């Protein structure tokens, strides 16, 4: 079974026109007076207007790894906003005061917050959640997903009769290779002309997902599917710090970001997000929004939990080395807890469901596992390219 | 019975192309392209073990013809003997028996 989004092709230029209409909403329009995101306004998500994408542009899916084209930039920003319109971002204050949060006051970031009246932020709040805009986004979503992900789905093709034993052998092999490969992003940061600047750049990219507690991953907590649902919930209980707000992973990420002098209000760096960062977040939104893709989610969440200890171990060592005063708890926490999550997902979620539903799901589980690995590689390559471009080291200059 | 049942398993990486031959344990396998997908199937004709990897595939009839004696083998008979594999772009990883020699 290869579950995928159903595509509803629209005639002529209808889709292009409707996408342009969606992107023309007030909360998505650039404002010359706000080169920097106003504080406490996660709903204003400017997307460069430029020339609208044409019906021809929107006929062909993005190639795997295309995160540099304008088309990719527009499509992934549109999708990201559509997905996040189903998440709640509340105003910090109901007054007209400009909200101020931790990390703002001693902000040495040249991208310092600009002033904006609270009433303008509230206007964006209402515009972002406008039911008609939300409905338009929902209508556009299936074709946008087709454009964004169909090439990736064709890039990864499991075949043959799979068993749980073969799945374990396969994933063990892939993860061993992953865990013995140095992080290319960490190495690029070390080798560049401004390692702390590059670290801040990477942290801004992580803001796209970490500050929202990887909400795309949590869409399967609802519904009713037996003991595996409770087992999956345990993973998220850890992520949410057992209900202790200070221990919530997004909150300890805020401490890391603030220790680098970055803003911690959600989507303060929306305009700086690389398309690859949004691809990574959108991938999980895609497989959790479309419920037939649940087997893919099992594979993807398993790869995520199993690969993160190594990734975060590399980041922890890097931060300790180049920014010793920065807050590292976020990375240390994930090195430890995701090792548990890896086993919990495999033994308590994947294995029982395969035992119940049979090996027919294995192809989709493997697709999710490998697709998210590919997405991670695309993100890593994009960040390395950006670091070398923004902070060229001696080798890059030569 | 699954080809890998009760065996110690390893994963080998090979180029994703039709006809690529590899070993799983002592047996020869090859990648067979059928309906756009690559399947890791035994490289031995049931007749006298001829190299099916060098045979011709008839997509319409769903057969592969052995180059030795021109006997046709149904892909429906080959597929259940396939090894679990995943193609990612230009590379295929196949779950094989241990002591695989690439």
Coordinates of C-alpha atoms in Angstrom, one line a residue:
Chain A
X1 CA 0.0 0.0 0.0
X2 CA 1.4 3.4 -1.0
X3 CA -0.8 6.0 0.6
X4 CA -0.6 9.4 -0.9
X5 CA -2.6 12.6 -1.0
X6 CA -5.6 12.6 -3.2
X7 CA -5.2 15.2 -5.9
X8 CA -8.1 17.4 -7.0
X9 CA -6.9 18.9 -10.2
X10 CA -8.5 22.3 -10.9
X11 CA -9.2 23.4 -14.4
X12 CA -7.3 26.1 -16.3
X13 CA -5.7 28.7 -14.1
X14 CA -8.1 28.2 -11.2
X15 CA -5.5 26.7 -8.9
X16 CA -2.8 29.4 -9.7
X17 CA -5.4 32.1 -9.2
X18 CA -6.6 30.7 -5.9
X19 CA -3.0 30.2 -4.6
X20 CA -2.3 33.8 -5.5
X21 CA -5.5 34.8 -3.7
X22 CA -4.4 32.8 -0.6
X23 CA -0.9 34.4 -0.6
X24 CA -2.5 37.8 -1.0
X25 CA -4.1 37.7 2.5
X26 CA -3.0 40.6 4.6
X27 CA -1.1 38.4 7.1
X28 CA 1.1 37.1 4.2
X29 CA 1.9 40.4 2.5
X30 CA 5.3 41.9 3.0
X31 CA 5.3 45.4 4.6
X32 CA 8.1 47.8 3.8
X33 CA 7.9 49.3 7.3
X34 CA 8.6 45.9 8.9
X35 CA 11.8 44.6 7.5
X36 CA 12.1 42.7 10.8
X37 CA 9.3 40.7 12.2
X38 CA 7.4 42.6 14.9
X39 CA 7.6 41.1 18.4
X40 CA 4.9 38.7 19.4
X41 CA 3.3 38.3 16.0
X42 CA 3.5 34.7 14.8
X43 CA 0.7 35.3 12.3
X44 CA 2.4 37.7 10.0
X45 CA 4.3 35.5 7.6
X46 CA 5.4 37.6 4.6
X47 CA 5.9 35.8 1.3
X48 CA 7.6 37.8 -1.4
X49 CA 5.0 38.5 -4.0
X50 CA 7.2 38.6 -7.1
X51 CA 5.5 37.2 -10.3
X52 CA 2.7 34.8 -9.3
X53 CA 3.3 31.2 -10.1
X54 CA 1.6 30.2 -13.4
X55 CA -0.5 27.2 -14.2
X56 CA 2.6 25.8 -16.0
X57 CA 4.7 26.3 -12.8
X58 CA 2.1 24.5 -10.8
X59 CA 1.7 21.6 -13.2
X60 CA 5.0 19.8 -12.4
X61 CA 6.0 18.6 -9.0
X62 CA 9.2 19.8 -7.3
X63 CA 12.3 17.6 -8.0
X64 CA 13.7 15.8 -5.0
X65 CA 16.1 18.2 -3.3
X66 CA 14.8 21.3 -5.0
X67 CA 14.9 23.8 -2.1
X68 CA 16.6 26.6 -4.0
X69 CA 14.0 27.6 -6.5
X70 CA 11.5 30.4 -6.0
X71 CA 8.7 27.9 -6.7
X72 CA 9.9 25.6 -3.9
X73 CA 10.2 28.7 -1.6
X74 CA 6.6 29.8 -2.3
X75 CA 5.1 26.3 -2.2
X76 CA 6.7 25.3 1.1
X77 CA 5.8 28.6 2.7
X78 CA 2.3 28.3 1.6
X79 CA 2.0 24.7 2.8
X80 CA 3.6 25.6 6.1
X81 CA 1.1 28.4 6.7
X82 CA -1.8 26.1 5.7
X83 CA -0.7 23.4 8.1
X84 CA -0.1 25.9 10.9
X85 CA -3.6 27.5 10.6
X86 CA -4.7 24.4 12.4
X87 CA -2.4 25.1 15.3
X88 CA -3.1 27.7 18.0
X89 CA -0.9 30.7 18.5
X90 CA -2.5 33.0 21.0
X91 CA -1.8 36.6 21.5
X92 CA 0.5 37.2 24.4
X93 CA -1.6 40.1 25.5
X94 CA -5.0 41.4 24.7
X95 CA -4.0 45.0 25.1
X96 CA -2.4 47.3 22.6
X97 CA 1.0 47.0 24.3
X98 CA 3.8 45.5 22.3
X99 CA 4.4 42.1 24.0
X100 CA 7.9 41.4 25.3
X101 CA 9.2 38.0 26.2
X102 CA 12.3 36.4 27.5
X103 CA 15.3 36.9 25.2
X104 CA 14.1 40.3 23.9
X105 CA 15.6 42.8 26.3
X106 CA 19.3 42.0 26.0
X107 CA 19.1 41.2 22.3
X108 CA 22.4 41.9 20.5
X109 CA 20.9 40.5 17.3
X110 CA 21.2 43.0 14.5
X111 CA 17.8 41.8 13.5
X112 CA 16.4 43.5 16.6
X113 CA 12.7 43.7 17.0
X114 CA 10.9 46.5 15.4
X115 CA 8.0 48.2 17.1
X116 CA 4.5 47.4 16.1
X117 CA 1.2 48.2 17.8
X118 CA -0.5 45.4 19.5
X119 CA -3.7 46.1 17.5
X120 CA -1.8 45.5 14.3
X121 CA -0.7 42.1 15.6
X122 CA -4.2 41.3 16.6
X123 CA -5.4 42.2 13.1
X124 CA -2.9 39.6 11.8
X125 CA -4.2 37.1 14.3
X126 CA -7.7 37.5 13.0
X127 CA -6.6 37.5 9.4
X128 CA -4.5 34.3 9.9
X129 CA -7.4 32.4 11.4
X130 CA -10.1 33.8 9.1
X131 CA -12.4 30.9 8.4
X132 CA -12.5 31.7 4.6
X133 CA -8.7 31.9 4.4
X134 CA -8.4 28.6 6.3
X135 CA -11.0 27.0 4.0
X136 CA -9.1 28.2 0.9
X137 CA -5.9 26.7 2.3
X138 CA -7.5 23.4 3.0
X139 CA -8.8 23.3 -0.6
X140 CA -5.3 24.1 -2.0
X141 CA -3.5 21.7 0.2
X142 CA -3.8 18.4 -1.6
X143 CA -2.4 19.7 -4.9
X144 CA 0.3 21.6 -3.0
X145 CA 1.3 18.4 -1.3
X146 CA 1.3 16.6 -4.6
X147 CA 3.7 19.3 -6.0
X148 CA 5.9 19.2 -2.9
X149 CA 6.1 15.5 -2.1
X150 CA 5.2 13.3 -5.0
X151 CA 8.8 13.2 -6.3
X152 CA 10.0 12.3 -2.8
X153 CA 7.5 9.4 -2.7
X154 CA 8.7 8.1 -6.0
X155 CA 12.4 8.5 -4.9
X156 CA 11.9 5.8 -2.1
X157 CA 10.5 2.5 -3.2
X158 CA 10.4 -0.6 -1.0
X159 CA 9.9 -4.0 -2.6
X160 CA 9.8 -7.6 -1.6
X161 CA 8.2 -9.5 1.2
X162 CA 9.1 -7.7 4.5
X163 CA 9.0 -9.1 8.0
X164 CA 9.6 -7.4 11.3
X165 CA 12.9 -9.3 11.5
X166 CA 14.0 -7.9 8.1
X167 CA 12.8 -4.4 9.2
X168 CA 14.9 -4.6 12.3
X169 CA 18.0 -5.7 10.4
X170 CA 17.4 -3.0 7.8
X171 CA 16.9 -0.1 10.1
X172 CA 19.7 -1.2 12.4
X173 CA 22.1 -1.1 9.4
X174 CA 20.9 2.4 8.3
X175 CA 21.0 3.8 11.8
X176 CA 24.5 2.4 12.4
X177 CA 25.7 4.1 9.3
X178 CA 24.0 7.4 10.3
X179 CA 25.4 7.3 13.9
X180 CA 29.0 6.7 12.7
X181 CA 28.9 9.6 10.2
X182 CA 30.0 13.0 11.5
X183 CA 27.4 15.8 11.3
X184 CA 28.2 17.8 8.1
X185 CA 26.5 20.8 9.6
X186 CA 28.7 20.7 12.7
X187 CA 31.8 20.4 10.6
X188 CA 30.7 23.3 8.3
X189 CA 30.1 25.5 11.4
X190 CA 33.6 24.6 12.8
X191 CA 35.3 25.3 9.4
X192 CA 33.6 28.7 8.6
X193 CA 34.8 32.2 9.3
X194 CA 32.3 32.9 12.1
X195 CA 31.3 29.7 14.0
X196 CA 29.1 31.5 16.5
X197 CA 27.3 33.4 13.8
X198 CA 26.8 30.2 11.9
X199 CA 25.5 28.5 15.0
X200 CA 23.0 31.4 15.4
X201 CA 21.9 30.9 11.8
X202 CA 21.3 27.2 12.4
X203 CA 19.4 27.9 15.6
X204 CA 17.1 30.3 13.7
X205 CA 16.4 27.4 11.3
X206 CA 15.5 25.2 14.3
X207 CA 13.1 27.8 15.5
X208 CA 10.7 26.8 12.7
X209 CA 10.1 23.5 14.4
X210 CA 11.5 23.6 18.0
X211 CA 9.5 26.6 19.2
X212 CA 6.2 25.0 18.2
X213 CA 7.2 21.7 19.9
X214 CA 7.3 19.9 16.5
X215 CA 3.5 20.2 16.4
X216 CA 3.3 18.4 13.1
X217 CA 4.5 15.2 14.8
X218 CA 1.8 15.3 17.4
X219 CA -1.3 15.1 15.2
X220 CA -1.8 11.3 15.9
X221 CA -2.4 11.7 19.6
X222 CA -6.1 12.1 18.9
X223 CA -8.5 9.4 17.8
X224 CA -8.7 5.9 19.1
X225 CA -6.4 3.0 18.2
X226 CA -5.7 1.0 21.3
X227 CA -2.5 0.5 23.4
X228 CA -0.1 1.9 20.8
X229 CA -1.9 5.3 21.1
X230 CA -1.0 5.3 24.8
X231 CA 2.5 4.3 24.1
X232 CA 2.9 7.1 21.6
X233 CA 1.4 9.5 24.1
X234 CA 4.3 8.7 26.6
X235 CA 6.8 10.0 24.1
X236 CA 4.9 13.3 23.9
X237 CA 4.5 13.5 27.6
X238 CA 8.3 13.6 27.8
X239 CA 8.4 16.2 25.0
X240 CA 6.0 18.4 27.0
X241 CA 8.0 18.0 30.2
X242 CA 5.4 16.1 32.1
X243 CA 3.2 19.2 32.1
X244 CA 6.0 21.3 33.8
X245 CA 6.2 24.2 31.5
X246 CA 9.8 25.0 32.4
X247 CA 10.8 21.5 31.3
X248 CA 8.9 21.5 28.0
X249 CA 11.4 20.9 25.2
X250 CA 10.3 24.1 23.3
X251 CA 11.0 26.0 26.5
X252 CA 14.4 24.6 27.0
X253 CA 15.1 25.4 23.4
X254 CA 14.1 29.0 24.1
X255 CA 16.8 29.1 26.7
X256 CA 19.3 27.9 24.2
X257 CA 18.2 30.5 21.6
X258 CA 18.1 33.3 24.2
X259 CA 21.6 32.4 25.4
X260 CA 22.8 33.1 21.8
X261 CA 21.1 36.4 21.9
X262 CA 18.2 35.3 19.6
X263 CA 14.6 36.2 19.9
X264 CA 12.3 33.4 21.2
X265 CA 8.9 34.6 20.1
X266 CA 7.4 32.2 17.6
X267 CA 8.3 32.8 14.0
X268 CA 10.4 35.9 14.7
X269 CA 12.7 34.6 12.0
X270 CA 10.0 33.4 9.5
X271 CA 11.6 35.5 6.7
X272 CA 14.9 33.8 7.4
X273 CA 13.7 30.2 7.3
X274 CA 15.5 28.2 4.6
X275 CA 13.1 26.3 2.3
X276 CA 14.8 23.1 3.5
X277 CA 13.8 23.9 7.1
X278 CA 10.2 24.2 6.0
X279 CA 10.4 21.0 3.9
X280 CA 11.5 19.2 7.1
X281 CA 8.6 20.6 9.1
X282 CA 6.1 20.2 6.3
X283 CA 7.0 16.5 5.8
X284 CA 5.6 15.6 9.2
X285 CA 2.6 17.9 8.7
X286 CA 1.9 16.0 5.4
X287 CA 2.0 12.5 6.9
X288 CA 0.1 13.5 10.0
X289 CA -2.6 15.6 8.3
X290 CA -3.5 12.8 5.9
X291 CA -4.5 9.9 8.2
X292 CA -4.1 7.2 5.6
X293 CA -0.4 7.9 5.9
X294 CA -0.2 6.7 9.5
X295 CA 2.2 3.8 8.6
X296 CA 4.6 6.3 7.0
X297 CA 4.4 8.3 10.2
X298 CA 5.5 5.2 12.2
X299 CA 8.6 4.9 10.0
X300 CA 9.4 8.6 10.0
X301 CA 8.9 9.1 13.8
X302 CA 11.1 6.0 14.4
X303 CA 13.9 7.4 12.2
X304 CA 13.5 10.8 13.9
X305 CA 13.7 9.4 17.4
X306 CA 16.5 7.0 16.6
X307 CA 18.7 9.5 14.7
X308 CA 18.3 12.5 17.0
X309 CA 20.6 11.3 19.8
X310 CA 23.6 11.4 17.4
X311 CA 22.5 14.7 15.8
X312 CA 22.0 16.3 19.2
X313 CA 25.2 14.8 20.6
X314 CA 27.1 16.4 17.7
X315 CA 25.4 19.8 18.4
X316 CA 26.0 19.5 22.2
X317 CA 29.7 19.0 21.6
X318 CA 29.8 21.8 19.1
X319 CA 28.1 24.3 21.3
X320 CA 30.3 23.4 24.3
X321 CA 33.3 24.0 22.0
X322 CA 32.5 27.3 20.3
X323 CA 29.9 28.9 22.7
X324 CA 30.8 27.5 26.1
X325 CA 28.4 29.9 27.9
X326 CA 25.4 28.9 25.8
X327 CA 22.6 26.8 27.3
X328 CA 23.0 23.2 26.1
X329 CA 20.3 21.5 28.1
X330 CA 18.1 21.1 25.0
X331 CA 20.7 18.9 23.3
X332 CA 21.8 17.0 26.3
X333 CA 18.1 16.2 27.1
X334 CA 17.5 14.8 23.6
X335 CA 20.7 12.7 23.6
X336 CA 19.3 10.9 26.7
X337 CA 15.6 10.8 26.2
X338 CA 15.5 10.0 22.5
X339 CA 17.4 6.8 23.1
X340 CA 14.4 5.7 25.2
X341 CA 12.0 7.1 22.6
X342 CA 13.7 5.1 19.9
X343 CA 13.0 1.8 21.7
X344 CA 9.5 2.9 22.8
X345 CA 8.4 3.7 19.2
X346 CA 9.9 0.5 17.8
X347 CA 8.8 -2.0 20.4
X348 CA 5.6 -0.4 21.7
X349 CA 4.2 1.2 18.6
X350 CA 5.6 -0.2 15.4
X351 CA 6.0 -3.9 16.3
X352 CA 2.5 -4.3 17.9
X353 CA 0.8 -2.6 15.0
X354 CA 2.7 -4.7 12.4
X355 CA 1.7 -7.8 14.5
X356 CA -1.9 -6.8 14.4
X357 CA -2.2 -5.5 10.8
X358 CA 0.3 -7.6 9.1
X359 CA 3.3 -7.0 6.9
X360 CA 1.2 -5.1 4.4
X361 CA 2.0 -1.9 6.2
X362 CA 5.8 -2.5 6.1
X363 CA 6.3 -0.8 2.7
X364 CA 4.8 2.4 3.9
X365 CA 6.6 2.2 7.2
X366 CA 9.9 1.9 5.4
X367 CA 8.9 4.7 3.0
X368 CA 8.4 7.0 6.0
X369 CA 11.7 5.9 7.6
X370 CA 13.7 6.5 4.4
X371 CA 11.8 9.6 3.2
X372 CA 12.5 11.4 6.5
X373 CA 16.2 10.3 6.2
X374 CA 16.3 11.8 2.7
X375 CA 14.6 15.0 4.0
X376 CA 17.2 15.2 6.7
X377 CA 20.0 14.9 4.2
X378 CA 18.5 17.6 2.0
X379 CA 18.2 19.9 5.1
X380 CA 21.8 19.1 6.1
X381 CA 23.1 19.8 2.6
X382 CA 21.1 23.1 2.4
X383 CA 22.4 24.3 5.7
X384 CA 26.0 23.5 4.8
X385 CA 25.6 25.4 1.5
X386 CA 24.1 28.4 3.3
X387 CA 26.9 28.4 6.0
X388 CA 29.6 28.3 3.4
X389 CA 27.9 31.1 1.5
X390 CA 27.2 33.4 4.5
X391 CA 30.4 32.6 6.5
X392 CA 33.0 31.5 3.9
X393 CA 36.0 29.8 5.4
X394 CA 39.4 29.7 3.8
X395 CA 38.5 26.7 1.7
X396 CA 35.3 28.3 0.5
X397 CA 37.1 31.5 -0.5
X398 CA 39.9 29.5 -2.3
Chain B
X1 CA 8.6 -19.8 3.5
X2 CA 10.3 -16.5 3.4
X3 CA 13.8 -16.5 1.8
X4 CA 15.3 -15.1 4.9
X5 CA 13.5 -17.0 7.6
X6 CA 15.7 -18.0 10.5
X7 CA 18.8 -16.6 8.9
X8 CA 21.3 -14.0 10.2
X9 CA 20.7 -10.9 8.2
X10 CA 22.9 -8.2 6.8
X11 CA 22.2 -5.2 4.5
X12 CA 24.1 -4.6 1.3
X13 CA 24.0 -1.4 -0.8
X14 CA 24.1 -1.8 -4.6
X15 CA 23.6 0.4 -7.6
X16 CA 19.9 0.7 -8.6
X17 CA 19.9 -0.7 -12.1
X18 CA 18.2 -3.6 -13.8
X19 CA 20.5 -6.7 -14.1
X20 CA 22.7 -5.8 -11.2
X21 CA 23.9 -9.2 -9.7
X22 CA 24.7 -9.7 -6.0
X23 CA 24.9 -12.6 -3.5
X24 CA 22.8 -13.4 -0.5
X25 CA 24.6 -16.1 1.4
X26 CA 25.5 -18.6 -1.3
X27 CA 22.8 -17.7 -3.7
X28 CA 23.0 -15.3 -6.6
X29 CA 20.3 -12.6 -6.9
X30 CA 19.7 -9.8 -9.3
X31 CA 17.7 -6.6 -9.6
X32 CA 14.8 -7.0 -12.0
X33 CA 12.8 -4.0 -13.1
X34 CA 9.1 -4.7 -13.4
X35 CA 6.4 -2.0 -13.7
X36 CA 9.0 0.6 -12.7
X37 CA 10.1 -1.0 -9.5
X38 CA 13.3 -2.9 -8.9
X39 CA 12.9 -6.3 -7.3
X40 CA 15.7 -8.4 -5.8
X41 CA 15.0 -11.9 -7.2
X42 CA 16.9 -15.2 -7.5
X43 CA 19.3 -15.2 -10.5
X44 CA 18.7 -18.9 -11.3
X45 CA 16.4 -20.5 -13.7
X46 CA 14.4 -23.3 -12.1
X47 CA 15.3 -25.5 -15.1
X48 CA 19.1 -25.7 -14.8
X49 CA 20.1 -22.6 -12.9
X50 CA 20.7 -20.4 -15.9
X51 CA 21.4 -16.6 -15.3
X52 CA 18.0 -14.9 -15.5
X53 CA 19.8 -11.6 -15.0
X54 CA 21.0 -12.1 -18.6
X55 CA 17.5 -13.0 -19.8
X56 CA 14.9 -10.8 -21.4
X57 CA 11.9 -9.5 -19.5
X58 CA 8.5 -9.4 -21.2
X59 CA 6.6 -6.7 -19.2
X60 CA 3.3 -7.5 -20.9
X61 CA 3.3 -11.2 -20.3
X62 CA 5.1 -10.9 -17.0
X63 CA 7.8 -13.4 -17.8
X64 CA 11.6 -13.5 -17.9
X65 CA 13.2 -15.8 -20.5
X66 CA 16.4 -17.7 -19.5
X67 CA 19.2 -17.2 -22.1
X68 CA 20.3 -20.9 -21.7
X69 CA 17.3 -22.8 -23.0
X70 CA 14.8 -20.0 -23.7
X71 CA 12.5 -21.2 -20.9
X72 CA 10.1 -18.6 -19.6
X73 CA 9.7 -18.1 -15.9
X74 CA 6.6 -16.2 -14.6
X75 CA 7.4 -13.2 -12.5
X76 CA 4.6 -14.3 -10.3
X77 CA 6.7 -17.3 -9.3
X78 CA 9.8 -15.2 -8.8
X79 CA 8.4 -12.3 -6.7
X80 CA 7.5 -14.4 -3.6
X81 CA 11.2 -15.4 -3.6
X82 CA 12.4 -11.8 -3.7
X83 CA 14.5 -10.3 -0.9
X84 CA 13.3 -7.2 1.0
X85 CA 14.8 -4.2 -0.6
X86 CA 14.4 -0.4 -0.6
X87 CA 15.5 1.8 -3.5
X88 CA 16.4 5.3 -2.5
X89 CA 17.3 7.3 -5.6
X90 CA 20.1 5.6 -7.4
X91 CA 20.9 3.1 -4.6
X92 CA 19.2 -0.1 -3.4
X93 CA 19.7 -1.6 0.0
X94 CA 18.8 -5.3 0.2
X95 CA 18.4 -7.4 3.3
X96 CA 20.5 -10.5 2.7
X97 CA 21.7 -13.6 4.5
X98 CA 25.0 -13.1 6.3
X99 CA 28.3 -13.9 4.7
X100 CA 27.1 -12.1 1.6
X101 CA 29.8 -11.5 -1.0
X102 CA 29.0 -8.5 -3.1

